[in-house]
Amino acid sequence: MRLRVVSTVDGAPVRAHCEGSGRAAAGAAPPCASLDATLRRIARAATAALYDELALHPKPGLVSFVDRGSHADMDATTFMRSLFALRHYFAQVTALGACGAAFEALEGAGIAAERRMLRATGGINTHRGAVFTLGLLCAAAGRCAAAGELPTAEVLRRHLQQGWGAALHARAGAPPRSPAAAAARAAGLASANDEAARGFPVLFDAVWPALCRARGDGVDPQGARLDALLAAIASLDDTNLLRRGGRAGLDFARDAAARWLAQGGARRVGAVGHLEALHRDFVRRRLSPGGAADMLAAACWLERVSR
Ligand SMILES: CC(C)(COP(=O)(O)OP(=O)(O)OC[C@H]1O[C@@H](n2cnc3c(N)ncnc32)[C@H](O)[C@@H]1O)[C@@H](O)C(=O)NCCC(=O)NCCS
Ligand SMILES: Nc1ncnc2c1ncn2[C@@H]1O[C@H](COP(=O)(O)OP(=O)(O)OP(=O)(O)O)[C@@H](O)[C@H]1O
């Protein structure tokens, strides 16, 4: 099967059609005619997942429709503007993945998307981490769809590694490009680039299992997402927390999240009330787990693409 690019944004493909045989690799192969629809579904799930994340409340220190958490310069409207500006990017990066594009092409699309985000928000960073994490996941899902495989967590991880693992490792081994990544390395912590190079272990080994476990226990969708977010805060080396609160801030956030989960998480009576109190505490300390928010959005995306 060969993929043909049929439209572009900033010179990169947004849609891809397959040429030649309608049969893809062995296994649960989607027929070729439906590949385009599958790619669109993957991309739409990314925008929807960012909305899922924004709409969830209470999220310790984070922006939602209820309040702006620990952020003075952005609110839910800023996030909605950004989200709208990013929708073509997710289609583009999914198509790039399906076409087997090199990492440099994904990087170019990501940089252009960051620029569009900043234009839409008046220079405010609402979704930088999400552009990166969800962009890579969409590319992996595009690659997986082109191979005719279903996007389970395990399959996505394999496609991410086979497609761009070497480039991600090279990037993670290079000198840090930002003060946040430099601070993470100096503290022996894993930055966004390290997480990606390792195949997103926090997402696949902690956050996604927490979401699935909660749903399996009969917890409602909101409660399950709260469990997933707190699992992310408890286990991610979140450079946003490190930058705003130093090592003490990061440790405080992790311990508080681990305690909430150990007490039953969303299953506990009064769980939401406790989380509202924790949210107020994070705001008092100016803490914001933006990286954990990105992991939650990624888990919401996974839930949408794998059902
Ligand atoms: C890779 C990026 C995110 C690196 O940014 P930076 O050096 O500032 O790293 P940093 O670790 O501070 O994270 C940036 C953002 O990621 C999220 N984040 C924070 N900590 C983590 C973590 N441990 N793991 C995952 N995400 C995290 C937060 O939202 C944060 O604001 C990015 O800005 C970049 O280089 N973009 C270019 C586009 C690109 O390469 N795209 C790849 C293809 S999609
Ligand atoms: N609901 C959310 N609230 C806050 N941050 C979020 C949310 N969802 C995702 N994030 C992530 O957090 C990051 C933005 O937060 P950050 O605190 O780093 O902003 P900043 O402008 O870079 O820093 P500062 O506000 O300290 O000047 C984004 O990269 C984004 O992906």
PDB file of C-alpha atoms and ligand atoms in Angstrom, residues 50 53-56 59-65 67-76 79 117-118 123-133 180 238-241 243-244 286-297, ligand 2:
ATOM      1  CA  LEU A  50      -7.879  18.604  25.072  1.00  0.00           C
ATOM      2  CA  GLU A  53      -8.929  17.901  30.041  1.00  0.00           C
ATOM      3  CA  LEU A  54      -9.986  21.556  30.138  1.00  0.00           C
ATOM      4  CA  ALA A  55     -13.556  20.667  31.198  1.00  0.00           C
ATOM      5  CA  LEU A  56     -12.482  18.481  34.122  1.00  0.00           C
ATOM      6  CA  LYS A  59      -7.748  19.887  38.883  1.00  0.00           C
ATOM      7  CA  PRO A  60      -5.116  21.029  41.399  1.00  0.00           C
ATOM      8  CA  GLY A  61      -3.671  24.365  40.209  1.00  0.00           C
ATOM      9  CA  LEU A  62      -4.843  23.977  36.600  1.00  0.00           C
ATOM     10  CA  VAL A  63      -7.107  26.080  34.393  1.00  0.00           C
ATOM     11  CA  SER A  64     -10.714  24.886  33.906  1.00  0.00           C
ATOM     12  CA  PHE A  65     -14.093  26.418  33.062  1.00  0.00           C
ATOM     13  CA  ASP A  67     -11.417  29.118  37.418  1.00  0.00           C
ATOM     14  CA  ARG A  68      -7.886  29.857  36.203  1.00  0.00           C
ATOM     15  CA  GLY A  69      -6.096  27.890  38.927  1.00  0.00           C
ATOM     16  CA  SER A  70      -2.538  29.136  39.528  1.00  0.00           C
ATOM     17  CA  HIS A  71      -2.396  31.104  36.260  1.00  0.00           C
ATOM     18  CA  ALA A  72      -2.737  34.885  36.104  1.00  0.00           C
ATOM     19  CA  ASP A  73      -2.286  35.159  32.347  1.00  0.00           C
ATOM     20  CA  MET A  74      -4.731  32.575  30.950  1.00  0.00           C
ATOM     21  CA  ASP A  75      -8.241  31.219  31.443  1.00  0.00           C
ATOM     22  CA  ALA A  76     -10.565  28.736  29.728  1.00  0.00           C
ATOM     23  CA  PHE A  79      -7.409  27.504  26.029  1.00  0.00           C
ATOM     24  CA  MET A 117      -0.992  28.604  19.216  1.00  0.00           C
ATOM     25  CA  LEU A 118       0.974  31.687  20.305  1.00  0.00           C
ATOM     26  CA  GLY A 123       1.784  34.915  23.118  1.00  0.00           C
ATOM     27  CA  ILE A 124       0.595  32.695  25.990  1.00  0.00           C
ATOM     28  CA  ASN A 125       1.768  29.093  26.269  1.00  0.00           C
ATOM     29  CA  THR A 126      -1.421  27.079  26.681  1.00  0.00           C
ATOM     30  CA  HIS A 127      -0.611  23.822  24.876  1.00  0.00           C
ATOM     31  CA  ARG A 128       3.124  23.562  24.223  1.00  0.00           C
ATOM     32  CA  GLY A 129       3.495  20.243  25.990  1.00  0.00           C
ATOM     33  CA  ALA A 130       0.274  18.938  24.454  1.00  0.00           C
ATOM     34  CA  VAL A 131       1.420  19.863  20.941  1.00  0.00           C
ATOM     35  CA  PHE A 132       4.438  17.672  21.557  1.00  0.00           C
ATOM     36  CA  THR A 133       2.915  14.698  23.407  1.00  0.00           C
ATOM     37  CA  ALA A 180      13.177  23.996  32.207  1.00  0.00           C
ATOM     38  CA  ASP A 238       6.704  17.647  35.868  1.00  0.00           C
ATOM     39  CA  THR A 239       9.043  20.478  34.862  1.00  0.00           C
ATOM     40  CA  ASN A 240       6.236  23.013  35.355  1.00  0.00           C
ATOM     41  CA  LEU A 241       6.016  22.062  39.039  1.00  0.00           C
ATOM     42  CA  ARG A 243      10.050  25.548  37.703  1.00  0.00           C
ATOM     43  CA  ARG A 244       7.329  27.101  39.826  1.00  0.00           C
ATOM     44  CA  ARG A 286       1.283  28.924  42.771  1.00  0.00           C
ATOM     45  CA  LEU A 287       1.824  25.320  41.669  1.00  0.00           C
ATOM     46  CA  SER A 288       0.552  24.094  38.287  1.00  0.00           C
ATOM     47  CA  PRO A 289       1.090  20.509  37.058  1.00  0.00           C
ATOM     48  CA  GLY A 290       0.901  21.360  33.323  1.00  0.00           C
ATOM     49  CA  GLY A 291       2.844  18.247  32.271  1.00  0.00           C
ATOM     50  CA  ALA A 292       0.414  16.037  34.215  1.00  0.00           C
ATOM     51  CA  ALA A 293      -2.470  17.831  32.480  1.00  0.00           C
ATOM     52  CA  ASP A 294      -0.899  16.836  29.152  1.00  0.00           C
ATOM     53  CA  MET A 295      -0.731  13.195  30.309  1.00  0.00           C
ATOM     54  CA  LEU A 296      -4.409  13.318  31.270  1.00  0.00           C
ATOM     55  CA  ALA A 297      -5.274  14.693  27.807  1.00  0.00           C
TER      56      ALA A 297
HETATM   57  N1  LIG B   2      -5.586  23.028  32.111  1.00  0.00           N
HETATM   58  C1  LIG B   2      -4.304  23.427  32.093  1.00  0.00           C
HETATM   59  N2  LIG B   2      -3.903  24.420  32.908  1.00  0.00           N
HETATM   60  C2  LIG B   2      -2.615  24.810  32.903  1.00  0.00           C
HETATM   61  N3  LIG B   2      -1.639  24.268  32.125  1.00  0.00           N
HETATM   62  C3  LIG B   2      -1.983  23.280  31.282  1.00  0.00           C
HETATM   63  C4  LIG B   2      -3.327  22.825  31.241  1.00  0.00           C
HETATM   64  N4  LIG B   2      -3.402  21.852  30.304  1.00  0.00           N
HETATM   65  C5  LIG B   2      -2.177  21.693  29.806  1.00  0.00           C
HETATM   66  N5  LIG B   2      -1.291  22.536  30.386  1.00  0.00           N
HETATM   67  C6  LIG B   2       0.155  22.552  30.031  1.00  0.00           C
HETATM   68  O1  LIG B   2       0.930  23.428  30.851  1.00  0.00           O
HETATM   69  C7  LIG B   2       1.789  24.243  30.061  1.00  0.00           C
HETATM   70  C8  LIG B   2       1.577  25.736  30.371  1.00  0.00           C
HETATM   71  O2  LIG B   2       1.950  26.071  31.637  1.00  0.00           O
HETATM   72  P1  LIG B   2       3.193  26.959  32.143  1.00  0.00           P
HETATM   73  O3  LIG B   2       2.952  27.136  33.593  1.00  0.00           O
HETATM   74  O4  LIG B   2       4.472  26.328  31.746  1.00  0.00           O
HETATM   75  O5  LIG B   2       3.044  28.325  31.386  1.00  0.00           O
HETATM   76  P2  LIG B   2       4.199  29.308  31.046  1.00  0.00           P
HETATM   77  O6  LIG B   2       3.561  30.487  30.426  1.00  0.00           O
HETATM   78  O7  LIG B   2       5.241  28.589  30.219  1.00  0.00           O
HETATM   79  O8  LIG B   2       4.828  29.648  32.454  1.00  0.00           O
HETATM   80  P3  LIG B   2       4.375  30.778  33.514  1.00  0.00           P
HETATM   81  O9  LIG B   2       2.872  30.805  33.547  1.00  0.00           O
HETATM   82  O10 LIG B   2       4.972  30.280  34.799  1.00  0.00           O
HETATM   83  O11 LIG B   2       4.973  32.038  33.006  1.00  0.00           O
HETATM   84  C9  LIG B   2       1.480  24.003  28.620  1.00  0.00           C
HETATM   85  O12 LIG B   2       2.609  23.498  27.963  1.00  0.00           O
HETATM   86  C10 LIG B   2       0.322  23.024  28.602  1.00  0.00           C
HETATM   87  O13 LIG B   2       0.535  21.949  27.699  1.00  0.00           O
END
